mmCIF file of C-alpha atoms in Angstrom:
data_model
loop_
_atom_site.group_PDB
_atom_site.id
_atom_site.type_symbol
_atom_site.label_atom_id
_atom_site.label_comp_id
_atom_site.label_asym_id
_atom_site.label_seq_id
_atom_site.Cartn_x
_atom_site.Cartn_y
_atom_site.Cartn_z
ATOM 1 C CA UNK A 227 118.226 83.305 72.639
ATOM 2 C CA UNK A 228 116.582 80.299 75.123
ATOM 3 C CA UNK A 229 117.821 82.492 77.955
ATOM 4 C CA UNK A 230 116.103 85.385 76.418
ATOM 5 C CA UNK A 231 112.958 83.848 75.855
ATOM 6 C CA UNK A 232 112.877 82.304 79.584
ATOM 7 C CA UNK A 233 113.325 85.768 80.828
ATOM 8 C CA UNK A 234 110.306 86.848 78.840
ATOM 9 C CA UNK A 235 108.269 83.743 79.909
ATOM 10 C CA UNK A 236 109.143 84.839 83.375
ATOM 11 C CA UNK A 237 108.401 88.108 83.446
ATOM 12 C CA UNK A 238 105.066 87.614 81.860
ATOM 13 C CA UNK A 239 104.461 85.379 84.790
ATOM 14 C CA UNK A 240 105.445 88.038 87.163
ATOM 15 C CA UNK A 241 103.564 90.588 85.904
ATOM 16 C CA UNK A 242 100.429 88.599 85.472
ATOM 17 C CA UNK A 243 100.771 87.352 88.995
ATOM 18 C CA UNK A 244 100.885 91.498 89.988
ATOM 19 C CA UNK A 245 97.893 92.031 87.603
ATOM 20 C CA UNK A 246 96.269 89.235 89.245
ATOM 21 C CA UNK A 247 96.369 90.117 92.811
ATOM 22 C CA UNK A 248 95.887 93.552 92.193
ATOM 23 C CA UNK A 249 92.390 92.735 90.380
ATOM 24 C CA UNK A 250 91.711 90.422 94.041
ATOM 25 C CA UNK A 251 92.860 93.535 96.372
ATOM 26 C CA UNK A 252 90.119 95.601 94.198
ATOM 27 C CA UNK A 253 87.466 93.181 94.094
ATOM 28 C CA UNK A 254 84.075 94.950 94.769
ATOM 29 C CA UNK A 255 82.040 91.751 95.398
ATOM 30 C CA UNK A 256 82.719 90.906 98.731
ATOM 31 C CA UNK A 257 80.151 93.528 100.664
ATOM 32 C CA UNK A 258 82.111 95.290 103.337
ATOM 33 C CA UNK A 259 80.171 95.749 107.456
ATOM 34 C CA UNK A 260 78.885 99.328 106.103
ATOM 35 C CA UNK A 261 76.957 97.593 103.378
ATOM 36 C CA UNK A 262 75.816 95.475 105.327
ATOM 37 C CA UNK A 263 74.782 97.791 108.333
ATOM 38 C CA UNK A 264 72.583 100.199 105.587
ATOM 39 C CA UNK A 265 70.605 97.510 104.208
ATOM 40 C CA UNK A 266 69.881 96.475 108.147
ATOM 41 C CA UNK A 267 68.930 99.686 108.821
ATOM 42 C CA UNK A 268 66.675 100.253 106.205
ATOM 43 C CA UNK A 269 64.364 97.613 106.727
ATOM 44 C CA UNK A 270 63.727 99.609 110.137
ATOM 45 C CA UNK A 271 61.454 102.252 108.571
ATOM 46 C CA UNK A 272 57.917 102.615 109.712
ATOM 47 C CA UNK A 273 57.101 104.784 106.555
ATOM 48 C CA UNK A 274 56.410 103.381 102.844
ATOM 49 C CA UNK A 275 59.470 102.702 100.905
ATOM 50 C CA UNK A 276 60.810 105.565 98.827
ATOM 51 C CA UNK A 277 63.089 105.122 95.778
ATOM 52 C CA UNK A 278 63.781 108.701 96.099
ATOM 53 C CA UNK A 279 65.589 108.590 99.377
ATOM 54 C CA UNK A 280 69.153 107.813 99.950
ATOM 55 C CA UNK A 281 68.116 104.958 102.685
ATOM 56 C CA UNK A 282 65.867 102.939 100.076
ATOM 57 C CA UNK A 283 68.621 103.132 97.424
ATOM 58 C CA UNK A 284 71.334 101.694 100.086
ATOM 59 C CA UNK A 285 69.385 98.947 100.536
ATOM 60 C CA UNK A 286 68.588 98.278 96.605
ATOM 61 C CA UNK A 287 72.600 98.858 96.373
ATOM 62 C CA UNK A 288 72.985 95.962 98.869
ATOM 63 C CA UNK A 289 70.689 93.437 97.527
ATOM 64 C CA UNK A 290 72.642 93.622 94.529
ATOM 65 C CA UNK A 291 75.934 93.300 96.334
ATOM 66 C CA UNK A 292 75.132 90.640 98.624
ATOM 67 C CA UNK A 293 73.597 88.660 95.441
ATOM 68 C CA UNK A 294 77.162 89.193 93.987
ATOM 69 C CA UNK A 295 79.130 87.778 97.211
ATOM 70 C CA UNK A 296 76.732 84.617 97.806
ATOM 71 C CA UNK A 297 77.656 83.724 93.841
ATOM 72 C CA UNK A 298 81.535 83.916 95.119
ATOM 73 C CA UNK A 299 81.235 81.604 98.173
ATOM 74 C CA UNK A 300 79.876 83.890 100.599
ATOM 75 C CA UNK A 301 78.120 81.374 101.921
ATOM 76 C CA UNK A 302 77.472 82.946 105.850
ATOM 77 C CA UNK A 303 76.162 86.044 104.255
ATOM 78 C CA UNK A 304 73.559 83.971 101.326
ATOM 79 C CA UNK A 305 70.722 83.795 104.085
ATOM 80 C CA UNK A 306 71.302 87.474 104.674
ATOM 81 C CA UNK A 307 71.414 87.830 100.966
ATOM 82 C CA UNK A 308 68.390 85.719 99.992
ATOM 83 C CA UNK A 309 66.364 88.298 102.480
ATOM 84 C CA UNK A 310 67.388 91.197 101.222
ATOM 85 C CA UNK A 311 66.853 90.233 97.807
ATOM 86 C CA UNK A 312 63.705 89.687 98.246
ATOM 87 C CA UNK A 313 62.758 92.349 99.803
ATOM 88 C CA UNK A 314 64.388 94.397 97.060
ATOM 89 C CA UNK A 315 61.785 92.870 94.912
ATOM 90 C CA UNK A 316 58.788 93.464 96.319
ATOM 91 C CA UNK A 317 60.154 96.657 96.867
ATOM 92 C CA UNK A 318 61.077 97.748 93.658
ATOM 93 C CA UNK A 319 59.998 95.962 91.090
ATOM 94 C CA UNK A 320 56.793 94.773 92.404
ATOM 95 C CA UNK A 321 55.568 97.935 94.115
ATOM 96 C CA UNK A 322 54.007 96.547 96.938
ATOM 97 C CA UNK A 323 52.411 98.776 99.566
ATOM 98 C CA UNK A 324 53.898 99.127 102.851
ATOM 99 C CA UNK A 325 51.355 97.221 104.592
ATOM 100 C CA UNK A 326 51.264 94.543 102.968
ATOM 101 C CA UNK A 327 51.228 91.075 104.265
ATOM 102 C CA UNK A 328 54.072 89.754 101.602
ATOM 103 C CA UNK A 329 56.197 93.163 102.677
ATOM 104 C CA UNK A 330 55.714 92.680 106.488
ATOM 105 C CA UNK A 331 57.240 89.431 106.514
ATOM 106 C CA UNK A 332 60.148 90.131 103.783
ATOM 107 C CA UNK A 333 60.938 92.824 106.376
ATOM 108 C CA UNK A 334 60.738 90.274 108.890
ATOM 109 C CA UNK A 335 62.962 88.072 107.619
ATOM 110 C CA UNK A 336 65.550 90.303 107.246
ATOM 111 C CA UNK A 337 65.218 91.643 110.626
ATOM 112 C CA UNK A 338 66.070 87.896 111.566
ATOM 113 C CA UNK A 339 68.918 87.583 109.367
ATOM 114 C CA UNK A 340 70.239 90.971 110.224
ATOM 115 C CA UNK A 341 69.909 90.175 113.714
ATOM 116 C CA UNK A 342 71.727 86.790 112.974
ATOM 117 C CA UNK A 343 74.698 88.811 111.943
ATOM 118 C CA UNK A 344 74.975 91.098 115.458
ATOM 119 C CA UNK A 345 73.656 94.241 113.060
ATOM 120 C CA UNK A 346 71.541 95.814 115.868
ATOM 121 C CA UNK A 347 70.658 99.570 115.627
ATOM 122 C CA UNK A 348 73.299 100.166 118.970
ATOM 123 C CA UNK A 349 76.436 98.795 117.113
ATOM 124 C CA UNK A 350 75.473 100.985 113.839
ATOM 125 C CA UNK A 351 74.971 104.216 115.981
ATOM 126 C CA UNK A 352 78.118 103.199 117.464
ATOM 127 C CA UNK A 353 80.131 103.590 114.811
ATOM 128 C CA UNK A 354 79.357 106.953 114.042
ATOM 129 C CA UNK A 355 80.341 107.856 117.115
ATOM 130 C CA UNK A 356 84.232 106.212 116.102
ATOM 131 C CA UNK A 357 84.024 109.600 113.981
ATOM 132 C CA UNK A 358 86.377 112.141 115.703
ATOM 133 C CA UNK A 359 87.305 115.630 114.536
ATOM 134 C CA UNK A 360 90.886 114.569 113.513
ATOM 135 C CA UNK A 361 89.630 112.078 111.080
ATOM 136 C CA UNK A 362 87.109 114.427 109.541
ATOM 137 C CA UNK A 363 89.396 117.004 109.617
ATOM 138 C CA UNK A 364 92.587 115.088 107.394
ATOM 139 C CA UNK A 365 89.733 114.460 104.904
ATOM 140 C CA UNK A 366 89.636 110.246 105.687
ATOM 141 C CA UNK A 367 87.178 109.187 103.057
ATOM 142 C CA UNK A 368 85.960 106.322 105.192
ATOM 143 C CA UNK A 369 85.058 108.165 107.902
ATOM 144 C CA UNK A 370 83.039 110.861 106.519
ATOM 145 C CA UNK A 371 80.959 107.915 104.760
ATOM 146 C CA UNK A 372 80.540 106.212 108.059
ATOM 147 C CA UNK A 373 79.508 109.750 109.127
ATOM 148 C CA UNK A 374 77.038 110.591 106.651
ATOM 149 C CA UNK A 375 75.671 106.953 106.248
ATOM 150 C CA UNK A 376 75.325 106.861 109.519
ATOM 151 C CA UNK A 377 73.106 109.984 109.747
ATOM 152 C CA UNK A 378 70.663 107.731 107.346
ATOM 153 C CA UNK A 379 71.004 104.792 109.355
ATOM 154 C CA UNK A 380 69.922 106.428 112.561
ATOM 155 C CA UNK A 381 67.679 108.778 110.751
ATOM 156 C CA UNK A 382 65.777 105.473 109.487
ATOM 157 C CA UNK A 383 65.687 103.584 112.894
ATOM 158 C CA UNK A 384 64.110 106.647 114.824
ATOM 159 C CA UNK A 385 60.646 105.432 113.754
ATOM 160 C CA UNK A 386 61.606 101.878 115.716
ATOM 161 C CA UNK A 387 63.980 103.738 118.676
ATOM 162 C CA UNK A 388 63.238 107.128 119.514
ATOM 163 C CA UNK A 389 66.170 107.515 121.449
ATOM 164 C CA UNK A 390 68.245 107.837 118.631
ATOM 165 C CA UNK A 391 66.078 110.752 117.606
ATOM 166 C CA UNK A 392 68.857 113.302 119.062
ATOM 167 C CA UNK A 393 71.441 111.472 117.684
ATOM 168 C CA UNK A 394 69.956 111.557 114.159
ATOM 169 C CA UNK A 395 69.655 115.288 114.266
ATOM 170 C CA UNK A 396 73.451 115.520 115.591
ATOM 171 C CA UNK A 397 74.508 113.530 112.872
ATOM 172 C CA UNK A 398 72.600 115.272 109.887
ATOM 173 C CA UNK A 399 74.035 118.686 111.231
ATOM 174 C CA UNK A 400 77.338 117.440 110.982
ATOM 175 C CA UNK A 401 77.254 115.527 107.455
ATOM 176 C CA UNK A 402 75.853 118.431 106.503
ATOM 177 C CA UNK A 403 78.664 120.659 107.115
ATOM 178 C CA UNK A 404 81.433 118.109 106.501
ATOM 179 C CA UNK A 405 82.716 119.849 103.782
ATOM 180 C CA UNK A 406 83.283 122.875 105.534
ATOM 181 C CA UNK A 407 85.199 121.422 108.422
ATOM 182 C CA UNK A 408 88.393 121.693 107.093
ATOM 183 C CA UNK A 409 90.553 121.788 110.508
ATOM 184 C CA UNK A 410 90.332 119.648 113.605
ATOM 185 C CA UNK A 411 88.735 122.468 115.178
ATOM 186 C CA UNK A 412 85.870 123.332 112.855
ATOM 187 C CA UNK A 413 85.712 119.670 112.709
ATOM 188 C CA UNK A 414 85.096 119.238 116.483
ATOM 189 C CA UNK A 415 82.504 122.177 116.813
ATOM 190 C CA UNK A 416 79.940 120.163 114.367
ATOM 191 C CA UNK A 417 81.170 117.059 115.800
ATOM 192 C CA UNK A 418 80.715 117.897 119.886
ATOM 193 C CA UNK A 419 77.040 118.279 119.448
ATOM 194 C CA UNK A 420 77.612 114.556 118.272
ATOM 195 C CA UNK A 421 79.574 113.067 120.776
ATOM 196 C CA UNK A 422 77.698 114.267 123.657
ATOM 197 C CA UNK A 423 74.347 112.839 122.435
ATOM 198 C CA UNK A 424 76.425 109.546 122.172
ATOM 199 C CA UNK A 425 78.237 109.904 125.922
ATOM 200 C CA UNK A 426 74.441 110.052 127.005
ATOM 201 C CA UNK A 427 73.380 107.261 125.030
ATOM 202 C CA UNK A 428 76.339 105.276 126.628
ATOM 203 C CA UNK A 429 77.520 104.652 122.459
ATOM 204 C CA UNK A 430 81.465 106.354 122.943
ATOM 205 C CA UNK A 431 84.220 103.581 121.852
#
């Protein structure tokens, strides 16, 4: 009966142990690079702030997960965090034009923290061009969303770096037709357009 009930104890143990590192592989609070990279990107635009497009809501999404991380230790990103927050703010809950002086430097700031954490518009731009046709093509999750958000990312720097202005377009066309590019080779003939706008801008891995 005592053996019994040790082998109980101990399997309890063991499974809570599982349950517990299972619930740290799956923790969503710790932002990951592309979280990051959107909410650096967005602060790039030269137009008013737009809760109805997919670049504004990024960077609303990563206020809220960078506030998350700093409250779990995160302390090189809180700086970054602090920023974006307030941004977010003015932003969204307190409406403020895009010209405004309290906007201009919120922006600001998170230009410098952005910039703090090597989140220039040439590394983002790079990684779309990591995309290739094979990875498209086996249906790799992570890839189409550094494909697509991507295509934002650019898309919102254009105002700030026209020569991603090709690149942009390259990128829409082929996020558009992701879901049709079902083989390597339907993959590659949206994704060519692509690759040679990022050969010329000197952006291939």
């Amino acid at each position: 009966m005592v053996r019994l009930a040790v082998l109980v104890a101990a399997a309890i143990l063991v499974i809570g142990a599982a349950v517990a590192v299972i619930a740290w592989l799956n923790d969503d609070d710790e932002p990951d690079r592309s979280s990051v990279a959107l909410a650096c990107g967005a602060v790039h635009r030269a137009e008013p702030v737009d809760v109805r497009d997919p670049v504004d809501v990024h960077l609303m999404g990563a206020a809220e997960q960078f506030s998350r991380a700093a409250a779990v230790e995160d302390k090189a990103r809180q700086p970054l965090a602090e920023a974006i927050e307030q941004l977010a703010n003015l932003v969204f809950y307190e409406s403020r034009p895009a010209d405004s002086p309290e906007l201009r430097a919120a922006v600001a700031a998170v230009d410098q923290q952005c910039g703090a954490t090597g989140q220039d518009q040439e590394s983002l731009a790079g990684q779309a061009c990591a995309v290739t046709p094979t990875t498209i093509a086996t249906g790799d999750v992570a890839a189409r969303d550094r494909l697509i958000g991507a295509a934002e990312l650019v898309s919102a720097a254009t105002a700030a770096e026209p020569k991603y202005a090709r690149l942009t377009g390259a990128l829409r066309d082929a996020a558009g037709e992701y879901g049709l590019a079902m083989t390597p080779a339907a993959a590659r003939r949206w994704l060519d357009p692509v690759h040679a706008v990022c050969r010329d801008l000197q952006l291939e891995p």
